[in-house]
mmCIF file of C-alpha atoms in Angstrom:
data_model
loop_
_atom_site.group_PDB
_atom_site.id
_atom_site.type_symbol
_atom_site.label_atom_id
_atom_site.label_comp_id
_atom_site.label_asym_id
_atom_site.label_seq_id
_atom_site.Cartn_x
_atom_site.Cartn_y
_atom_site.Cartn_z
ATOM 1 C CA UNK A 1 0.046 0.447 0.049
ATOM 2 C CA UNK A 2 2.871 2.447 0.487
ATOM 3 C CA UNK A 3 4.383 4.346 -2.473
ATOM 4 C CA UNK A 4 6.722 2.039 -3.492
ATOM 5 C CA UNK A 5 4.794 -1.432 -3.168
ATOM 6 C CA UNK A 6 7.990 -3.594 -4.277
ATOM 7 C CA UNK A 7 10.285 -4.804 -0.872
ATOM 8 C CA UNK A 8 12.177 -2.468 1.208
ATOM 9 C CA UNK A 9 14.916 -4.946 1.455
ATOM 10 C CA UNK A 10 18.012 -4.221 0.158
ATOM 11 C CA UNK A 11 17.425 -0.984 -0.279
ATOM 12 C CA UNK A 12 20.035 1.461 0.691
ATOM 13 C CA UNK A 13 18.972 4.411 3.211
ATOM 14 C CA UNK A 14 20.735 7.173 2.744
ATOM 15 C CA UNK A 15 20.353 10.883 3.515
ATOM 16 C CA UNK A 16 20.595 14.168 1.767
ATOM 17 C CA UNK A 17 21.749 16.975 4.094
ATOM 18 C CA UNK A 18 20.454 19.997 2.870
ATOM 19 C CA UNK A 19 19.672 22.886 5.735
ATOM 20 C CA UNK A 20 16.279 24.677 4.992
ATOM 21 C CA UNK A 21 18.045 27.944 4.419
ATOM 22 C CA UNK A 22 19.216 25.990 0.956
ATOM 23 C CA UNK A 23 15.151 25.196 -0.133
ATOM 24 C CA UNK A 24 13.532 28.011 0.821
ATOM 25 C CA UNK A 25 16.064 31.148 2.006
ATOM 26 C CA UNK A 26 14.812 31.627 5.416
ATOM 27 C CA UNK A 27 16.447 30.621 8.768
ATOM 28 C CA UNK A 28 15.154 28.336 11.392
ATOM 29 C CA UNK A 29 12.836 29.571 13.603
ATOM 30 C CA UNK A 30 12.655 26.868 16.902
ATOM 31 C CA UNK A 31 15.543 28.133 18.708
ATOM 32 C CA UNK A 32 17.049 25.472 20.426
ATOM 33 C CA UNK A 33 20.343 22.679 18.423
ATOM 34 C CA UNK A 34 19.802 24.666 15.328
ATOM 35 C CA UNK A 35 24.229 23.585 14.369
ATOM 36 C CA UNK A 36 22.835 20.374 15.504
ATOM 37 C CA UNK A 37 25.030 18.108 12.623
ATOM 38 C CA UNK A 38 21.389 16.529 11.330
ATOM 39 C CA UNK A 39 19.356 19.607 11.358
ATOM 40 C CA UNK A 40 18.269 19.882 8.139
ATOM 41 C CA UNK A 41 19.188 16.218 7.120
ATOM 42 C CA UNK A 42 16.309 14.459 5.453
ATOM 43 C CA UNK A 43 16.033 10.749 5.451
ATOM 44 C CA UNK A 44 14.802 8.769 3.161
ATOM 45 C CA UNK A 45 13.939 5.057 1.648
ATOM 46 C CA UNK A 46 14.790 5.993 -1.740
ATOM 47 C CA UNK A 47 18.167 4.056 -2.583
ATOM 48 C CA UNK A 48 19.392 7.658 -4.400
ATOM 49 C CA UNK A 49 18.964 10.751 -3.796
ATOM 50 C CA UNK A 50 19.938 14.290 -5.925
ATOM 51 C CA UNK A 51 20.488 17.136 -4.799
ATOM 52 C CA UNK A 52 17.773 19.771 -4.950
ATOM 53 C CA UNK A 53 15.065 18.284 -3.244
ATOM 54 C CA UNK A 54 13.240 17.045 -6.534
ATOM 55 C CA UNK A 55 12.451 13.488 -5.384
ATOM 56 C CA UNK A 56 10.758 14.318 -2.044
ATOM 57 C CA UNK A 57 8.766 16.963 -4.328
ATOM 58 C CA UNK A 58 8.233 13.523 -7.287
ATOM 59 C CA UNK A 59 7.450 11.348 -3.793
ATOM 60 C CA UNK A 60 4.890 13.764 -2.714
ATOM 61 C CA UNK A 61 3.222 14.444 -6.223
ATOM 62 C CA UNK A 62 2.928 10.833 -7.041
ATOM 63 C CA UNK A 63 0.995 9.609 -3.760
ATOM 64 C CA UNK A 64 -2.577 9.450 -2.754
ATOM 65 C CA UNK A 65 -2.229 10.498 0.363
ATOM 66 C CA UNK A 66 0.114 12.603 1.739
ATOM 67 C CA UNK A 67 0.662 12.497 5.504
ATOM 68 C CA UNK A 68 2.832 15.873 7.090
ATOM 69 C CA UNK A 69 3.635 14.185 11.016
ATOM 70 C CA UNK A 70 4.602 17.238 13.302
ATOM 71 C CA UNK A 71 5.729 18.363 16.692
ATOM 72 C CA UNK A 72 2.780 20.628 17.320
ATOM 73 C CA UNK A 73 3.715 23.936 17.608
ATOM 74 C CA UNK A 74 7.370 23.546 16.354
ATOM 75 C CA UNK A 75 7.158 27.167 14.032
ATOM 76 C CA UNK A 76 9.802 25.089 11.766
ATOM 77 C CA UNK A 77 7.586 21.908 10.663
ATOM 78 C CA UNK A 78 4.387 24.388 10.069
ATOM 79 C CA UNK A 79 6.412 26.204 7.664
ATOM 80 C CA UNK A 80 7.761 23.096 6.047
ATOM 81 C CA UNK A 81 4.643 21.730 5.220
ATOM 82 C CA UNK A 82 3.196 24.860 4.057
ATOM 83 C CA UNK A 83 6.397 25.125 1.690
ATOM 84 C CA UNK A 84 5.750 21.150 0.904
ATOM 85 C CA UNK A 85 1.690 22.020 0.296
ATOM 86 C CA UNK A 86 2.563 24.831 -1.857
ATOM 87 C CA UNK A 87 3.962 22.887 -4.473
ATOM 88 C CA UNK A 88 0.907 20.678 -4.407
ATOM 89 C CA UNK A 89 -1.591 22.708 -4.662
ATOM 90 C CA UNK A 90 -1.856 23.221 -8.547
ATOM 91 C CA UNK A 91 -3.358 19.671 -7.887
ATOM 92 C CA UNK A 92 -5.450 21.393 -5.861
ATOM 93 C CA UNK A 93 -5.034 18.796 -3.071
ATOM 94 C CA UNK A 94 -8.056 18.690 0.055
ATOM 95 C CA UNK A 95 -6.141 19.581 3.409
ATOM 96 C CA UNK A 96 -7.621 16.709 6.351
ATOM 97 C CA UNK A 97 -6.600 18.671 9.639
ATOM 98 C CA UNK A 98 -6.501 17.263 13.324
ATOM 99 C CA UNK A 99 -6.857 20.282 14.663
ATOM 100 C CA UNK A 100 -10.258 20.575 14.125
ATOM 101 C CA UNK A 101 -12.943 17.519 15.048
ATOM 102 C CA UNK A 102 -15.585 16.122 12.885
ATOM 103 C CA UNK A 103 -18.528 18.502 14.568
ATOM 104 C CA UNK A 104 -16.842 21.573 13.116
ATOM 105 C CA UNK A 105 -17.028 20.624 9.332
ATOM 106 C CA UNK A 106 -21.007 22.248 9.619
ATOM 107 C CA UNK A 107 -18.825 25.365 10.799
ATOM 108 C CA UNK A 108 -16.305 25.263 8.264
ATOM 109 C CA UNK A 109 -18.360 24.914 5.103
ATOM 110 C CA UNK A 110 -21.278 27.048 6.376
ATOM 111 C CA UNK A 111 -18.283 30.053 6.845
ATOM 112 C CA UNK A 112 -16.798 29.739 3.210
ATOM 113 C CA UNK A 113 -20.349 29.160 1.912
ATOM 114 C CA UNK A 114 -20.482 32.419 3.028
ATOM 115 C CA UNK A 115 -18.110 33.593 1.486
ATOM 116 C CA UNK A 116 -15.773 34.041 4.398
ATOM 117 C CA UNK A 117 -11.571 33.644 2.846
ATOM 118 C CA UNK A 118 -9.910 34.696 7.034
ATOM 119 C CA UNK A 119 -8.278 31.714 8.837
ATOM 120 C CA UNK A 120 -8.890 33.732 11.980
ATOM 121 C CA UNK A 121 -12.736 33.648 10.828
ATOM 122 C CA UNK A 122 -13.161 30.119 10.071
ATOM 123 C CA UNK A 123 -11.448 29.431 13.408
ATOM 124 C CA UNK A 124 -13.701 31.034 15.454
ATOM 125 C CA UNK A 125 -15.972 30.092 14.252
ATOM 126 C CA UNK A 126 -14.965 26.525 14.780
ATOM 127 C CA UNK A 127 -14.351 26.839 18.241
ATOM 128 C CA UNK A 128 -10.539 25.761 17.685
ATOM 129 C CA UNK A 129 -9.206 29.230 19.101
ATOM 130 C CA UNK A 130 -10.672 27.963 22.802
ATOM 131 C CA UNK A 131 -8.977 24.390 22.515
ATOM 132 C CA UNK A 132 -5.442 23.277 23.546
ATOM 133 C CA UNK A 133 -3.814 23.944 19.345
ATOM 134 C CA UNK A 134 -1.629 26.789 18.729
ATOM 135 C CA UNK A 135 -3.506 28.145 16.428
ATOM 136 C CA UNK A 136 -0.684 31.212 15.435
ATOM 137 C CA UNK A 137 0.878 28.313 13.814
ATOM 138 C CA UNK A 138 -1.424 26.764 11.953
ATOM 139 C CA UNK A 139 -3.097 29.572 10.171
ATOM 140 C CA UNK A 140 -0.920 30.151 7.269
ATOM 141 C CA UNK A 141 -2.208 26.827 6.108
ATOM 142 C CA UNK A 142 -5.170 27.233 6.547
ATOM 143 C CA UNK A 143 -5.627 30.785 4.802
ATOM 144 C CA UNK A 144 -3.538 29.132 1.610
ATOM 145 C CA UNK A 145 -5.999 26.797 1.427
ATOM 146 C CA UNK A 146 -8.858 29.387 2.198
ATOM 147 C CA UNK A 147 -7.066 31.623 -0.678
ATOM 148 C CA UNK A 148 -7.001 28.659 -3.140
ATOM 149 C CA UNK A 149 -10.355 26.945 -2.657
ATOM 150 C CA UNK A 150 -8.557 23.918 -1.706
ATOM 151 C CA UNK A 151 -11.244 21.718 0.577
ATOM 152 C CA UNK A 152 -10.640 22.009 4.415
ATOM 153 C CA UNK A 153 -11.754 18.419 6.152
ATOM 154 C CA UNK A 154 -12.439 18.155 9.945
ATOM 155 C CA UNK A 155 -10.389 14.880 10.881
ATOM 156 C CA UNK A 156 -10.308 14.434 14.161
ATOM 157 C CA UNK A 157 -12.763 13.027 17.431
ATOM 158 C CA UNK A 158 -13.329 14.847 19.443
ATOM 159 C CA UNK A 159 -11.595 14.605 23.159
ATOM 160 C CA UNK A 160 -15.788 13.102 24.515
ATOM 161 C CA UNK A 161 -15.840 10.871 21.832
ATOM 162 C CA UNK A 162 -12.206 9.802 22.148
ATOM 163 C CA UNK A 163 -12.740 9.804 25.927
ATOM 164 C CA UNK A 164 -15.947 7.658 25.810
ATOM 165 C CA UNK A 165 -13.778 5.160 23.513
ATOM 166 C CA UNK A 166 -11.303 4.939 26.284
ATOM 167 C CA UNK A 167 -13.989 4.043 28.721
ATOM 168 C CA UNK A 168 -16.209 1.781 26.466
ATOM 169 C CA UNK A 169 -14.866 0.883 23.250
ATOM 170 C CA UNK A 170 -15.140 0.773 19.988
ATOM 171 C CA UNK A 171 -19.014 0.108 20.238
ATOM 172 C CA UNK A 172 -19.433 3.951 21.325
ATOM 173 C CA UNK A 173 -18.789 4.693 17.148
ATOM 174 C CA UNK A 174 -20.944 5.624 15.009
ATOM 175 C CA UNK A 175 -19.762 4.052 11.633
ATOM 176 C CA UNK A 176 -19.066 0.261 11.353
ATOM 177 C CA UNK A 177 -15.771 -1.158 12.376
ATOM 178 C CA UNK A 178 -15.072 -3.434 9.013
ATOM 179 C CA UNK A 179 -15.388 0.504 7.695
ATOM 180 C CA UNK A 180 -12.994 2.378 9.768
ATOM 181 C CA UNK A 181 -10.740 -0.910 9.482
ATOM 182 C CA UNK A 182 -10.996 -1.552 13.390
ATOM 183 C CA UNK A 183 -12.435 -4.687 13.181
ATOM 184 C CA UNK A 184 -8.504 -6.543 13.133
ATOM 185 C CA UNK A 185 -6.318 -5.960 15.899
ATOM 186 C CA UNK A 186 -3.282 -4.012 15.449
ATOM 187 C CA UNK A 187 -0.324 -6.579 15.208
ATOM 188 C CA UNK A 188 1.600 -7.396 18.161
ATOM 189 C CA UNK A 189 4.776 -5.083 17.545
ATOM 190 C CA UNK A 190 2.808 -1.977 16.830
ATOM 191 C CA UNK A 191 0.154 -2.594 19.755
ATOM 192 C CA UNK A 192 3.060 -3.278 21.814
ATOM 193 C CA UNK A 193 5.185 0.001 20.351
ATOM 194 C CA UNK A 194 1.724 2.133 20.639
ATOM 195 C CA UNK A 195 1.059 1.030 24.490
ATOM 196 C CA UNK A 196 4.595 2.056 24.883
ATOM 197 C CA UNK A 197 4.777 5.322 23.048
ATOM 198 C CA UNK A 198 1.553 6.268 25.035
ATOM 199 C CA UNK A 199 2.586 5.287 28.765
ATOM 200 C CA UNK A 200 5.664 7.125 27.678
ATOM 201 C CA UNK A 201 3.762 10.244 26.858
ATOM 202 C CA UNK A 202 2.284 9.943 30.054
ATOM 203 C CA UNK A 203 5.234 10.078 31.609
ATOM 204 C CA UNK A 204 4.060 7.095 34.457
ATOM 205 C CA UNK A 205 1.483 9.225 35.765
ATOM 206 C CA UNK A 206 -1.292 6.162 33.731
ATOM 207 C CA UNK A 207 -1.214 3.232 35.354
ATOM 208 C CA UNK A 208 -0.911 0.267 33.103
ATOM 209 C CA UNK A 209 -4.692 -0.946 33.486
ATOM 210 C CA UNK A 210 -6.178 1.957 31.991
ATOM 211 C CA UNK A 211 -3.656 1.964 28.504
ATOM 212 C CA UNK A 212 -5.722 -0.462 26.745
ATOM 213 C CA UNK A 213 -8.665 1.905 26.791
ATOM 214 C CA UNK A 214 -5.892 5.108 25.179
ATOM 215 C CA UNK A 215 -4.899 2.865 23.011
ATOM 216 C CA UNK A 216 -8.130 2.128 21.496
ATOM 217 C CA UNK A 217 -8.847 5.957 21.370
ATOM 218 C CA UNK A 218 -5.934 6.912 19.654
ATOM 219 C CA UNK A 219 -6.816 3.730 17.127
ATOM 220 C CA UNK A 220 -10.409 5.041 16.871
ATOM 221 C CA UNK A 221 -8.725 8.680 15.952
ATOM 222 C CA UNK A 222 -6.418 6.813 13.576
ATOM 223 C CA UNK A 223 -8.718 5.786 11.969
ATOM 224 C CA UNK A 224 -11.373 8.766 11.067
ATOM 225 C CA UNK A 225 -8.697 11.188 10.273
ATOM 226 C CA UNK A 226 -8.120 8.036 7.383
ATOM 227 C CA UNK A 227 -11.809 7.553 6.996
ATOM 228 C CA UNK A 228 -12.058 11.460 6.243
ATOM 229 C CA UNK A 229 -9.061 10.862 4.285
ATOM 230 C CA UNK A 230 -10.098 7.989 1.973
ATOM 231 C CA UNK A 231 -13.341 9.528 1.676
ATOM 232 C CA UNK A 232 -11.579 12.615 -0.896
ATOM 233 C CA UNK A 233 -11.737 12.045 -4.143
ATOM 234 C CA UNK A 234 -10.700 12.893 -7.293
ATOM 235 C CA UNK A 235 -7.626 15.070 -5.559
ATOM 236 C CA UNK A 236 -5.182 14.056 -3.312
ATOM 237 C CA UNK A 237 -5.495 14.191 0.414
ATOM 238 C CA UNK A 238 -2.557 15.675 2.774
ATOM 239 C CA UNK A 239 -3.240 14.953 5.948
ATOM 240 C CA UNK A 240 -1.792 17.474 8.803
ATOM 241 C CA UNK A 241 -0.909 16.378 12.137
ATOM 242 C CA UNK A 242 1.069 14.905 14.983
ATOM 243 C CA UNK A 243 3.972 12.938 13.901
ATOM 244 C CA UNK A 244 2.410 9.976 16.354
ATOM 245 C CA UNK A 245 -0.314 9.647 13.642
ATOM 246 C CA UNK A 246 1.956 9.358 10.276
ATOM 247 C CA UNK A 247 3.360 6.556 11.624
ATOM 248 C CA UNK A 248 3.180 3.403 8.986
ATOM 249 C CA UNK A 249 3.431 0.801 11.807
ATOM 250 C CA UNK A 250 0.294 2.032 14.029
ATOM 251 C CA UNK A 251 -1.064 5.507 12.554
ATOM 252 C CA UNK A 252 -3.095 6.611 9.856
ATOM 253 C CA UNK A 253 -1.635 4.510 7.232
ATOM 254 C CA UNK A 254 -2.257 1.496 8.564
ATOM 255 C CA UNK A 255 -6.279 2.632 8.365
ATOM 256 C CA UNK A 256 -5.362 4.047 4.717
ATOM 257 C CA UNK A 257 -4.703 0.752 4.040
ATOM 258 C CA UNK A 258 -7.601 -1.122 5.079
ATOM 259 C CA UNK A 259 -10.096 1.549 3.353
ATOM 260 C CA UNK A 260 -8.155 2.227 0.198
ATOM 261 C CA UNK A 261 -6.172 -0.477 -0.044
ATOM 262 C CA UNK A 262 -5.241 0.501 -4.182
ATOM 263 C CA UNK A 263 -4.383 4.059 -3.495
ATOM 264 C CA UNK A 264 -1.138 5.160 -2.562
ATOM 265 C CA UNK A 265 0.186 6.702 0.503
ATOM 266 C CA UNK A 266 3.827 8.402 1.352
ATOM 267 C CA UNK A 267 4.899 9.490 5.632
ATOM 268 C CA UNK A 268 6.836 12.476 6.122
ATOM 269 C CA UNK A 269 7.883 13.186 9.546
ATOM 270 C CA UNK A 270 9.546 16.195 10.748
ATOM 271 C CA UNK A 271 11.409 15.254 13.420
ATOM 272 C CA UNK A 272 13.376 18.056 16.415
ATOM 273 C CA UNK A 273 16.570 16.289 17.038
ATOM 274 C CA UNK A 274 17.888 15.624 20.663
ATOM 275 C CA UNK A 275 21.684 16.781 21.720
ATOM 276 C CA UNK A 276 22.698 13.381 22.784
ATOM 277 C CA UNK A 277 21.694 12.137 18.988
ATOM 278 C CA UNK A 278 24.313 12.632 16.349
ATOM 279 C CA UNK A 279 23.494 10.132 14.168
ATOM 280 C CA UNK A 280 20.254 8.853 11.874
ATOM 281 C CA UNK A 281 21.073 5.474 13.794
ATOM 282 C CA UNK A 282 20.046 6.626 16.772
ATOM 283 C CA UNK A 283 16.275 7.740 15.729
ATOM 284 C CA UNK A 284 14.110 4.988 15.426
ATOM 285 C CA UNK A 285 11.141 7.069 13.541
ATOM 286 C CA UNK A 286 13.990 7.414 10.121
ATOM 287 C CA UNK A 287 13.516 3.027 9.243
ATOM 288 C CA UNK A 288 11.217 1.834 6.661
ATOM 289 C CA UNK A 289 8.603 0.619 9.269
ATOM 290 C CA UNK A 290 7.884 3.925 10.800
ATOM 291 C CA UNK A 291 8.165 6.267 7.717
ATOM 292 C CA UNK A 292 9.236 6.778 3.903
ATOM 293 C CA UNK A 293 10.984 10.678 4.834
ATOM 294 C CA UNK A 294 12.560 12.364 8.026
ATOM 295 C CA UNK A 295 13.375 15.910 8.223
ATOM 296 C CA UNK A 296 15.179 16.679 10.545
ATOM 297 C CA UNK A 297 15.172 19.972 12.541
ATOM 298 C CA UNK A 298 16.168 22.683 15.604
ATOM 299 C CA UNK A 299 13.778 21.732 18.921
ATOM 300 C CA UNK A 300 10.976 23.794 20.118
ATOM 301 C CA UNK A 301 12.319 23.109 23.489
ATOM 302 C CA UNK A 302 14.748 21.399 25.680
ATOM 303 C CA UNK A 303 13.345 21.009 28.622
ATOM 304 C CA UNK A 304 11.770 17.630 29.608
ATOM 305 C CA UNK A 305 7.837 17.095 28.930
ATOM 306 C CA UNK A 306 7.350 15.054 32.112
ATOM 307 C CA UNK A 307 9.210 17.477 34.210
ATOM 308 C CA UNK A 308 6.943 20.401 32.613
ATOM 309 C CA UNK A 309 3.795 17.691 33.188
ATOM 310 C CA UNK A 310 4.738 17.072 37.085
ATOM 311 C CA UNK A 311 5.466 21.078 37.333
ATOM 312 C CA UNK A 312 1.743 21.992 36.622
ATOM 313 C CA UNK A 313 0.334 18.591 38.470
ATOM 314 C CA UNK A 314 2.162 20.551 41.372
ATOM 315 C CA UNK A 315 0.770 23.853 40.449
ATOM 316 C CA UNK A 316 -2.354 21.740 40.412
ATOM 317 C CA UNK A 317 -2.637 20.830 43.793
ATOM 318 C CA UNK A 318 -1.306 23.470 45.292
ATOM 319 C CA UNK A 319 -3.186 25.914 44.159
#
């Protein structure tokens, strides 16, 4: 189902050194580790790469489904997403956004039907500004879609719907599980990986007895984002979402394979470098089982998110 249907065995996995300024003429925006040796490099599953980004663009333009994974709020990730969307604009792609819940679609459609062409106006109508998304970083992408008449599609389950899945299981969903690709379990290795990632993301505060419910919620989100992409006809669909959602092993691509196996997928993740990890071999995301492309960037933050989480909990307890 991937863009390249043949086996990955025997491919020579190499990287192209291409700093952002060489491609866009602009400096990096995320402040940390800009001088890291991997910043600006791109890893690919290809056995050869050109020197000007053409192979990446060729890949993008051959895909029916393009998934661009971000670290939420990293300005370089969102700017690069916009750059790649611009390279696809002549194909009139539909943009599917994680930041918009399924219930936001009527508001989005009504705003556009009324002639609205301002990204902030659309976000206000949809209610996204009141949620925990860094809207300022998404504004340019939404504005680009409005300027060029591209479909804007709400892709995500709401928080309340995801919580219901976590508590009660898939039976609370409106659609048939087979239509979503949720009727079959995850492969064992993918399930183990997703469970570990969810436990790590909760910094040890999530009891393992609740992990299965959180896994189900994540799977439901991925399946619905895939459903929204698969419903796009006659044009490419581009997903703008967190990098965990664009993973080949347990993310949206898995459900696209189940829902639309005849169509092609390309997964690209923007990955923040780590100070102690100077080799691509140090990054599990730079493997053909996880992504087709990885683009390394500076970091938005260098603090441990779990430290930040613990401080937030302490403030809540003491406040």
